[in-house]
Amino acid sequence: MAFDTLERTGSLASRLDAELRRAHPRTVLEAAVESFGDKLALVSSFGAESAVLLHLAAQVKSDIPVLFLDTGMLFGQTLDYRQQLAERLGLTDVRDLRPAFQDLAVGDPEAKLWQTDTDACCHIRKVLPLDRALSGFEAWITGRKRFHGGDRLHLPVVEFADGQVKFNPLANWGKADLDAYAAQYDLPAHPLVANGFPSLGCWPCTQPVEDGQDVRAGRWKGMDKTECGIHVARAPGTPNNVGGDI
Ligand code: SF4
């Protein structure tokens, strides 16, 4: 993107963030669609809290491209939930993003990289496929929320990173807001939530949490790692960085 275009897009993101800071998630989604139209995608893990954002998005634009990272390491229940929820909500353009065959052949031929280098594994299975898919868009929507803590505590509603605008419509919502919305519209829960998984990722790196623990405490348990890398801003000139989850 040319420098002056980048500057204009960055200014637009700042203005939208100021305008939408306290807006209802649906208002944020409407503004995103109005601003970026077909150049806007939504990234979803079809995880524990995904139904709320997907339901809101389906009301605003049912044919919005929904990018789903099928890492090859997901729980079977997540793959089933992705099919059932997309159908139930009437989302017509859910795209399954898979790791490139060549990247797996070179970097993780035995599918055991998660045992020795989780950052490299996330890079091949999440960061690169999403980078490729997002290259055709100018803006995307995430399901991140401040109440998840960590790097997300100061999450803006609209941000500008790596030449793209990111909308975080649920940044201000807490667990009670999500539960109330899901109950109001009778949204189906991910089947593993009932088994103690308040946040879901790949099966090797996700464990149930105990009462009172943070929502994401079961992700990469016992490691310093808290994010997968797709929300980490890259230094100029680097291919990507590792380290955010959807
Ligand atoms: Fe690999 Fe674990 Fe990252 Fe999934 S979450 S891509 S299995 S390291």
PDB file of C-alpha atoms in Angstrom, residues 8-171:
ATOM      1  CA  ARG A   8      -5.302   7.813   5.139  1.00  0.00           C
ATOM      2  CA  THR A   9      -6.302   4.331   6.318  1.00  0.00           C
ATOM      3  CA  GLY A  10      -4.526   4.841   9.657  1.00  0.00           C
ATOM      4  CA  SER A  11      -6.368   8.154  10.134  1.00  0.00           C
ATOM      5  CA  LEU A  12      -9.666   6.466   9.283  1.00  0.00           C
ATOM      6  CA  ALA A  13      -8.988   3.781  11.918  1.00  0.00           C
ATOM      7  CA  SER A  14      -8.258   6.443  14.565  1.00  0.00           C
ATOM      8  CA  ARG A  15     -11.410   8.362  13.698  1.00  0.00           C
ATOM      9  CA  LEU A  16     -13.577   5.235  13.766  1.00  0.00           C
ATOM     10  CA  ASP A  17     -12.076   4.162  17.087  1.00  0.00           C
ATOM     11  CA  ALA A  18     -12.951   7.544  18.618  1.00  0.00           C
ATOM     12  CA  GLU A  19     -16.497   7.379  17.225  1.00  0.00           C
ATOM     13  CA  LEU A  20     -17.165   3.733  18.112  1.00  0.00           C
ATOM     14  CA  ARG A  21     -15.413   3.467  21.477  1.00  0.00           C
ATOM     15  CA  ARG A  22     -18.661   2.930  23.377  1.00  0.00           C
ATOM     16  CA  ALA A  23     -20.821   1.665  20.532  1.00  0.00           C
ATOM     17  CA  HIS A  24     -22.863  -1.539  20.544  1.00  0.00           C
ATOM     18  CA  PRO A  25     -21.046  -4.370  18.701  1.00  0.00           C
ATOM     19  CA  ARG A  26     -23.691  -4.328  15.979  1.00  0.00           C
ATOM     20  CA  THR A  27     -23.035  -0.622  15.353  1.00  0.00           C
ATOM     21  CA  VAL A  28     -19.317  -1.380  15.076  1.00  0.00           C
ATOM     22  CA  LEU A  29     -20.013  -4.119  12.533  1.00  0.00           C
ATOM     23  CA  GLU A  30     -22.300  -1.841  10.502  1.00  0.00           C
ATOM     24  CA  ALA A  31     -19.601   0.835  10.424  1.00  0.00           C
ATOM     25  CA  ALA A  32     -17.019  -1.749   9.353  1.00  0.00           C
ATOM     26  CA  VAL A  33     -19.201  -2.952   6.474  1.00  0.00           C
ATOM     27  CA  GLU A  34     -20.041   0.616   5.457  1.00  0.00           C
ATOM     28  CA  SER A  35     -16.360   1.591   5.441  1.00  0.00           C
ATOM     29  CA  PHE A  36     -14.842  -1.450   3.756  1.00  0.00           C
ATOM     30  CA  GLY A  37     -17.606  -3.404   1.972  1.00  0.00           C
ATOM     31  CA  ASP A  38     -16.176  -6.385   0.102  1.00  0.00           C
ATOM     32  CA  LYS A  39     -12.689  -5.616   1.403  1.00  0.00           C
ATOM     33  CA  LEU A  40     -13.709  -6.738   4.902  1.00  0.00           C
ATOM     34  CA  ALA A  41     -13.419 -10.241   6.387  1.00  0.00           C
ATOM     35  CA  LEU A  42     -14.204 -11.757   9.772  1.00  0.00           C
ATOM     36  CA  VAL A  43     -11.801 -14.184  11.396  1.00  0.00           C
ATOM     37  CA  SER A  44     -13.346 -16.778  13.683  1.00  0.00           C
ATOM     38  CA  SER A  45     -12.081 -19.837  15.514  1.00  0.00           C
ATOM     39  CA  PHE A  46     -15.634 -21.207  15.968  1.00  0.00           C
ATOM     40  CA  GLY A  47     -14.537 -21.571  19.562  1.00  0.00           C
ATOM     41  CA  ALA A  48     -16.157 -21.215  22.962  1.00  0.00           C
ATOM     42  CA  GLU A  49     -17.428 -17.626  22.541  1.00  0.00           C
ATOM     43  CA  SER A  50     -17.598 -17.359  18.755  1.00  0.00           C
ATOM     44  CA  ALA A  51     -21.357 -17.754  18.294  1.00  0.00           C
ATOM     45  CA  VAL A  52     -22.156 -14.236  19.545  1.00  0.00           C
ATOM     46  CA  LEU A  53     -19.963 -12.364  17.053  1.00  0.00           C
ATOM     47  CA  LEU A  54     -20.966 -14.676  14.207  1.00  0.00           C
ATOM     48  CA  HIS A  55     -24.658 -14.154  14.986  1.00  0.00           C
ATOM     49  CA  LEU A  56     -24.212 -10.375  15.069  1.00  0.00           C
ATOM     50  CA  ALA A  57     -22.276 -10.459  11.782  1.00  0.00           C
ATOM     51  CA  ALA A  58     -24.893 -12.651  10.108  1.00  0.00           C
ATOM     52  CA  GLN A  59     -27.542 -10.003  10.937  1.00  0.00           C
ATOM     53  CA  VAL A  60     -25.461  -7.257   9.324  1.00  0.00           C
ATOM     54  CA  LYS A  61     -24.039  -9.115   6.293  1.00  0.00           C
ATOM     55  CA  SER A  62     -24.700 -12.843   5.971  1.00  0.00           C
ATOM     56  CA  ASP A  63     -22.290 -13.191   3.035  1.00  0.00           C
ATOM     57  CA  ILE A  64     -19.328 -11.637   4.822  1.00  0.00           C
ATOM     58  CA  PRO A  65     -16.226 -13.776   4.208  1.00  0.00           C
ATOM     59  CA  VAL A  66     -15.581 -15.709   7.450  1.00  0.00           C
ATOM     60  CA  LEU A  67     -12.035 -17.020   7.675  1.00  0.00           C
ATOM     61  CA  PHE A  68     -11.646 -20.182   9.764  1.00  0.00           C
ATOM     62  CA  LEU A  69      -8.174 -21.504  10.523  1.00  0.00           C
ATOM     63  CA  ASP A  70      -8.339 -25.267  10.242  1.00  0.00           C
ATOM     64  CA  THR A  71      -4.868 -25.957  11.600  1.00  0.00           C
ATOM     65  CA  GLY A  72      -5.147 -29.718  11.203  1.00  0.00           C
ATOM     66  CA  MET A  73      -4.886 -29.929  15.005  1.00  0.00           C
ATOM     67  CA  LEU A  74      -8.395 -28.892  16.021  1.00  0.00           C
ATOM     68  CA  PHE A  75     -10.767 -30.910  18.149  1.00  0.00           C
ATOM     69  CA  GLY A  76     -13.242 -32.897  16.052  1.00  0.00           C
ATOM     70  CA  GLN A  77     -16.009 -31.141  18.018  1.00  0.00           C
ATOM     71  CA  THR A  78     -14.779 -27.769  16.685  1.00  0.00           C
ATOM     72  CA  LEU A  79     -14.995 -28.956  13.085  1.00  0.00           C
ATOM     73  CA  ASP A  80     -18.560 -30.222  13.666  1.00  0.00           C
ATOM     74  CA  TYR A  81     -19.509 -26.989  15.432  1.00  0.00           C
ATOM     75  CA  ARG A  82     -18.134 -24.920  12.518  1.00  0.00           C
ATOM     76  CA  GLN A  83     -20.460 -26.745  10.097  1.00  0.00           C
ATOM     77  CA  GLN A  84     -23.531 -26.651  12.312  1.00  0.00           C
ATOM     78  CA  LEU A  85     -23.194 -23.048  13.451  1.00  0.00           C
ATOM     79  CA  ALA A  86     -22.521 -21.656   9.963  1.00  0.00           C
ATOM     80  CA  GLU A  87     -25.629 -23.429   8.716  1.00  0.00           C
ATOM     81  CA  ARG A  88     -27.782 -22.335  11.635  1.00  0.00           C
ATOM     82  CA  LEU A  89     -26.743 -18.678  11.289  1.00  0.00           C
ATOM     83  CA  GLY A  90     -27.030 -18.605   7.493  1.00  0.00           C
ATOM     84  CA  LEU A  91     -23.424 -17.580   6.909  1.00  0.00           C
ATOM     85  CA  THR A  92     -22.848 -18.264   3.232  1.00  0.00           C
ATOM     86  CA  ASP A  93     -19.118 -17.655   2.796  1.00  0.00           C
ATOM     87  CA  VAL A  94     -17.116 -19.501   5.460  1.00  0.00           C
ATOM     88  CA  ARG A  95     -13.640 -20.252   4.154  1.00  0.00           C
ATOM     89  CA  ASP A  96     -11.479 -23.012   5.652  1.00  0.00           C
ATOM     90  CA  LEU A  97      -7.834 -21.944   5.752  1.00  0.00           C
ATOM     91  CA  ARG A  98      -5.354 -24.798   5.908  1.00  0.00           C
ATOM     92  CA  PRO A  99      -1.566 -24.825   6.236  1.00  0.00           C
ATOM     93  CA  ALA A 100       0.318 -24.992   2.930  1.00  0.00           C
ATOM     94  CA  PHE A 101       1.394 -28.507   2.018  1.00  0.00           C
ATOM     95  CA  GLN A 102       4.912 -27.272   1.276  1.00  0.00           C
ATOM     96  CA  ASP A 103       5.235 -25.533   4.666  1.00  0.00           C
ATOM     97  CA  LEU A 104       4.189 -28.716   6.460  1.00  0.00           C
ATOM     98  CA  ALA A 105       6.491 -30.919   4.350  1.00  0.00           C
ATOM     99  CA  VAL A 106       9.495 -28.753   5.193  1.00  0.00           C
ATOM    100  CA  GLY A 107       8.736 -27.542   8.716  1.00  0.00           C
ATOM    101  CA  ASP A 108       6.519 -30.151  10.341  1.00  0.00           C
ATOM    102  CA  PRO A 109       6.553 -33.371   8.335  1.00  0.00           C
ATOM    103  CA  GLU A 110       5.617 -35.545  11.331  1.00  0.00           C
ATOM    104  CA  ALA A 111       3.053 -33.131  12.798  1.00  0.00           C
ATOM    105  CA  LYS A 112       5.024 -33.042  16.029  1.00  0.00           C
ATOM    106  CA  LEU A 113       6.412 -29.513  15.891  1.00  0.00           C
ATOM    107  CA  TRP A 114       4.035 -28.437  18.690  1.00  0.00           C
ATOM    108  CA  GLN A 115       6.077 -30.662  21.014  1.00  0.00           C
ATOM    109  CA  THR A 116       9.319 -28.763  20.464  1.00  0.00           C
ATOM    110  CA  ASP A 117       8.554 -25.275  19.089  1.00  0.00           C
ATOM    111  CA  THR A 118       5.017 -23.957  19.522  1.00  0.00           C
ATOM    112  CA  ASP A 119       5.850 -20.559  17.990  1.00  0.00           C
ATOM    113  CA  ALA A 120       7.105 -22.194  14.785  1.00  0.00           C
ATOM    114  CA  CYS A 121       4.093 -24.539  14.729  1.00  0.00           C
ATOM    115  CA  CYS A 122       1.642 -21.608  15.104  1.00  0.00           C
ATOM    116  CA  HIS A 123       3.539 -19.757  12.391  1.00  0.00           C
ATOM    117  CA  ILE A 124       3.066 -22.553   9.852  1.00  0.00           C
ATOM    118  CA  ARG A 125      -0.460 -23.544  10.866  1.00  0.00           C
ATOM    119  CA  LYS A 126      -2.008 -20.162  11.725  1.00  0.00           C
ATOM    120  CA  VAL A 127       0.041 -17.083  10.886  1.00  0.00           C
ATOM    121  CA  LEU A 128       1.032 -17.927   7.310  1.00  0.00           C
ATOM    122  CA  PRO A 129      -2.374 -19.258   6.148  1.00  0.00           C
ATOM    123  CA  LEU A 130      -4.122 -16.211   7.632  1.00  0.00           C
ATOM    124  CA  ASP A 131      -1.579 -13.820   6.129  1.00  0.00           C
ATOM    125  CA  ARG A 132      -2.195 -15.319   2.702  1.00  0.00           C
ATOM    126  CA  ALA A 133      -5.978 -15.127   3.064  1.00  0.00           C
ATOM    127  CA  LEU A 134      -5.970 -11.574   4.447  1.00  0.00           C
ATOM    128  CA  SER A 135      -3.794 -10.226   1.654  1.00  0.00           C
ATOM    129  CA  GLY A 136      -6.983  -9.800  -0.409  1.00  0.00           C
ATOM    130  CA  PHE A 137      -8.655  -7.632   2.260  1.00  0.00           C
ATOM    131  CA  GLU A 138      -8.132  -4.150   3.718  1.00  0.00           C
ATOM    132  CA  ALA A 139      -9.822  -4.747   7.070  1.00  0.00           C
ATOM    133  CA  TRP A 140     -10.853  -7.602   9.322  1.00  0.00           C
ATOM    134  CA  ILE A 141     -12.993  -8.290  12.356  1.00  0.00           C
ATOM    135  CA  THR A 142     -11.796 -10.190  15.406  1.00  0.00           C
ATOM    136  CA  GLY A 143     -13.584 -11.626  18.445  1.00  0.00           C
ATOM    137  CA  ARG A 144     -11.062 -10.415  21.018  1.00  0.00           C
ATOM    138  CA  LYS A 145     -12.277  -8.970  24.333  1.00  0.00           C
ATOM    139  CA  ARG A 146     -10.599  -6.979  27.071  1.00  0.00           C
ATOM    140  CA  PHE A 147     -11.849  -9.225  29.849  1.00  0.00           C
ATOM    141  CA  HIS A 148      -9.574 -11.998  28.571  1.00  0.00           C
ATOM    142  CA  GLY A 149      -6.745 -10.015  30.136  1.00  0.00           C
ATOM    143  CA  GLY A 150      -3.077 -10.157  29.226  1.00  0.00           C
ATOM    144  CA  ASP A 151      -2.226  -8.255  26.057  1.00  0.00           C
ATOM    145  CA  ARG A 152      -5.965  -7.711  25.481  1.00  0.00           C
ATOM    146  CA  LEU A 153      -6.584  -5.512  28.536  1.00  0.00           C
ATOM    147  CA  HIS A 154      -6.167  -2.283  26.559  1.00  0.00           C
ATOM    148  CA  LEU A 155      -7.684  -3.472  23.300  1.00  0.00           C
ATOM    149  CA  PRO A 156      -9.124  -0.625  21.172  1.00  0.00           C
ATOM    150  CA  VAL A 157     -12.414  -1.108  19.298  1.00  0.00           C
ATOM    151  CA  VAL A 158     -10.717  -0.133  16.044  1.00  0.00           C
ATOM    152  CA  GLU A 159      -6.967  -0.356  15.448  1.00  0.00           C
ATOM    153  CA  PHE A 160      -4.530  -0.102  12.578  1.00  0.00           C
ATOM    154  CA  ALA A 161      -1.774  -2.699  12.330  1.00  0.00           C
ATOM    155  CA  ASP A 162       0.434  -3.980   9.543  1.00  0.00           C
ATOM    156  CA  GLY A 163      -1.349  -1.895   6.917  1.00  0.00           C
ATOM    157  CA  GLN A 164      -4.799  -3.226   7.806  1.00  0.00           C
ATOM    158  CA  VAL A 165      -7.667  -2.027   9.975  1.00  0.00           C
ATOM    159  CA  LYS A 166      -8.865  -4.388  12.701  1.00  0.00           C
ATOM    160  CA  PHE A 167     -12.321  -4.102  14.242  1.00  0.00           C
ATOM    161  CA  ASN A 168     -12.848  -5.588  17.700  1.00  0.00           C
ATOM    162  CA  PRO A 169     -16.627  -5.169  18.175  1.00  0.00           C
ATOM    163  CA  LEU A 170     -16.702  -7.163  21.426  1.00  0.00           C
ATOM    164  CA  ALA A 171     -13.756  -5.373  23.068  1.00  0.00           C
TER     165      ALA A 171
END
